[in-house]
Amino acid sequence: TVKAKLPPGTTLEQYRQMMANLLAERFGLVVRHASKEASGYNLVVMPGGPTLGSAVQSTERFAPFSERRGDDGLMHCTFGQTTMPLLANRLGRVLSTGGRVAPGGPPDYIRVVDRTGIAGRYDFKLEFPAPSIPGLSGNGTNVGPEDIPRLVIEALAKQLGLKLTPTKIEFDLVIVDHAERVP
């Protein structure tokens, strides 16, 4: 564990540079950056605008995020006080894991970039057919993980007036070239 105090007014870029310096000094960490391009999606508003409905700047306090598999065969995802960039991030996780929002991201993490232009925080729900769980009898669906992208895209359009458009996304990789085991 590394504990550090930041001076008031520290910018994100200053924080990143301070952290890089600290890791280099304490752990002999040597990194380099590389760009990679991968398939992903842009999160955009459908013609006619978003249908977030009463979710706009809601005062009702939903939990930050929850998901559950309902007896109705649907995945029920609840987003509380969520920004569009955070929604995009969570959608990437759903698409990458076949319907579940797993912590972290798998190596083949599908990136979703917010291009909605919608500011603020919103409370809303998104429901889509839950994927089948092998070996679990009576889970009520015939949905495989390969169906999830199509089902999530359909649910976004019908329920929120948003859509995912396929695109190529360039992102930054941090490659660790060397690190000392003990500082």
XYZ file of C-alpha atoms in Angstrom:
183
model
C 0.000 0.000 0.000
C 1.226 3.451 -0.893
C -0.194 6.375 1.079
C 0.402 9.916 -0.118
C -1.164 13.326 0.396
C -1.793 15.564 -2.581
C -1.403 19.323 -2.368
C -4.707 21.214 -2.739
C -5.496 22.051 -6.358
C -3.473 19.164 -7.827
C -4.625 18.429 -11.384
C -5.128 14.915 -12.727
C -2.058 15.288 -14.950
C 0.068 16.451 -11.984
C -1.225 13.534 -9.911
C -0.314 11.047 -12.647
C 3.207 12.490 -12.937
C 3.701 12.428 -9.141
C 2.520 8.812 -8.987
C 4.835 7.823 -11.854
C 7.785 9.481 -10.087
C 6.919 7.793 -6.779
C 6.654 4.346 -8.361
C 9.922 4.842 -10.265
C 11.779 5.922 -7.102
C 10.321 3.367 -4.671
C 9.932 0.316 -6.893
C 12.319 0.932 -9.782
C 9.299 0.842 -12.057
C 10.150 1.409 -15.701
C 7.195 1.759 -18.051
C 6.521 2.839 -21.581
C 3.381 3.819 -23.388
C 2.064 2.344 -26.604
C -1.111 2.958 -28.568
C -3.387 0.142 -29.609
C -6.466 0.105 -31.770
C -9.364 -2.229 -31.079
C -12.975 -2.686 -32.044
C -15.419 -0.972 -29.751
C -18.517 1.178 -29.688
C -19.487 4.825 -29.468
C -22.450 5.526 -27.168
C -24.599 8.071 -29.019
C -28.069 9.602 -28.791
C -30.665 8.252 -31.200
C -32.544 10.627 -33.515
C -35.340 12.169 -31.487
C -33.185 12.471 -28.373
C -32.702 10.379 -25.276
C -35.711 8.943 -23.466
C -34.259 9.020 -19.987
C -37.705 10.289 -18.955
C -38.069 11.174 -15.306
C -34.506 9.982 -14.779
C -33.212 13.426 -15.785
C -31.420 14.869 -12.748
C -33.498 12.656 -10.468
C -33.683 13.418 -6.778
C -34.621 9.815 -5.970
C -31.483 8.087 -4.729
C -30.822 4.767 -6.432
C -27.890 2.651 -5.344
C -24.811 3.563 -7.454
C -25.132 0.355 -9.483
C -26.798 -2.976 -8.995
C -27.710 -5.905 -11.158
C -29.802 -8.954 -10.546
C -31.182 -11.839 -12.516
C -34.964 -11.750 -12.157
C -37.358 -14.663 -12.072
C -38.775 -13.114 -15.245
C -35.648 -14.144 -17.215
C -34.328 -10.576 -17.382
C -31.156 -8.932 -16.144
C -32.235 -5.878 -14.134
C -29.487 -3.232 -14.057
C -30.089 -0.161 -11.895
C -27.874 2.873 -12.379
C -27.905 5.549 -9.687
C -26.418 9.030 -10.063
C -24.659 7.806 -13.200
C -22.859 9.959 -15.770
C -22.836 8.986 -19.430
C -19.068 8.203 -19.359
C -19.717 5.845 -16.422
C -22.614 4.242 -18.299
C -20.309 3.736 -21.297
C -17.716 2.072 -19.055
C -20.285 -0.252 -17.493
C -21.735 -1.145 -20.892
C -18.236 -2.163 -21.997
C -18.072 -4.532 -19.048
C -21.517 -5.978 -19.781
C -20.555 -6.595 -23.410
C -17.186 -8.080 -22.412
C -18.556 -10.517 -19.860
C -21.630 -11.798 -21.634
C -24.186 -9.942 -19.569
C -22.590 -9.432 -16.168
C -20.780 -6.340 -14.912
C -17.618 -7.943 -13.579
C -15.053 -5.983 -11.553
C -12.040 -4.966 -13.614
C -12.076 -5.894 -17.233
C -11.177 -9.080 -19.040
C -8.169 -9.017 -21.379
C -10.504 -8.672 -24.362
C -12.419 -5.837 -22.712
C -14.782 -4.136 -25.157
C -14.382 -0.384 -24.994
C -17.374 1.928 -25.171
C -16.791 5.678 -25.501
C -19.404 8.260 -24.497
C -20.267 10.464 -27.469
C -23.726 11.522 -26.235
C -22.821 15.035 -25.118
C -25.193 14.540 -22.161
C -23.912 16.123 -18.948
C -25.081 15.476 -15.398
C -25.980 12.450 -13.308
C -29.047 10.300 -13.848
C -30.966 7.463 -12.216
C -32.364 4.846 -14.581
C -32.893 1.142 -15.159
C -31.930 -1.078 -18.078
C -33.399 -4.551 -18.572
C -32.487 -7.199 -21.123
C -32.835 -10.995 -21.395
C -30.448 -12.761 -19.023
C -27.940 -15.214 -20.467
C -28.438 -18.894 -19.711
C -26.213 -20.398 -17.062
C -24.890 -23.819 -18.109
C -25.980 -26.556 -15.706
C -28.629 -24.413 -14.012
C -32.036 -25.892 -14.630
C -35.019 -23.636 -15.038
C -33.108 -20.427 -15.626
C -35.749 -19.720 -18.239
C -33.746 -18.268 -21.109
C -32.247 -19.498 -24.298
C -29.835 -16.573 -24.444
C -26.126 -17.184 -24.853
C -23.309 -14.718 -24.148
C -22.962 -14.188 -27.904
C -26.513 -12.718 -27.937
C -25.790 -10.072 -25.290
C -24.412 -7.295 -27.556
C -27.518 -7.379 -29.754
C -29.866 -7.526 -26.749
C -28.127 -4.673 -24.910
C -28.145 -2.534 -28.080
C -31.883 -3.182 -28.508
C -32.604 -2.418 -24.819
C -30.620 0.853 -24.938
C -32.575 1.999 -27.984
C -36.039 1.080 -26.650
C -35.560 2.063 -23.021
C -33.141 5.012 -23.081
C -33.052 6.400 -26.625
C -29.322 5.632 -26.848
C -27.442 3.410 -29.241
C -24.068 1.798 -29.670
C -22.373 2.277 -33.014
C -19.403 0.044 -33.884
C -16.095 1.855 -34.313
C -12.346 1.463 -33.974
C -11.012 2.958 -30.744
C -7.407 3.919 -30.090
C -6.291 3.658 -26.480
C -3.115 3.982 -24.450
C -1.375 0.920 -23.027
C 1.090 1.137 -20.163
C 3.732 -1.566 -20.555
C 5.852 -2.439 -17.519
C 9.422 -3.095 -18.632
C 10.961 -3.501 -15.150
C 10.027 -3.398 -11.458
C 11.947 -4.243 -8.286
C 10.280 -6.860 -6.116
C 11.230 -5.158 -2.842
C 11.503 -1.361 -2.574
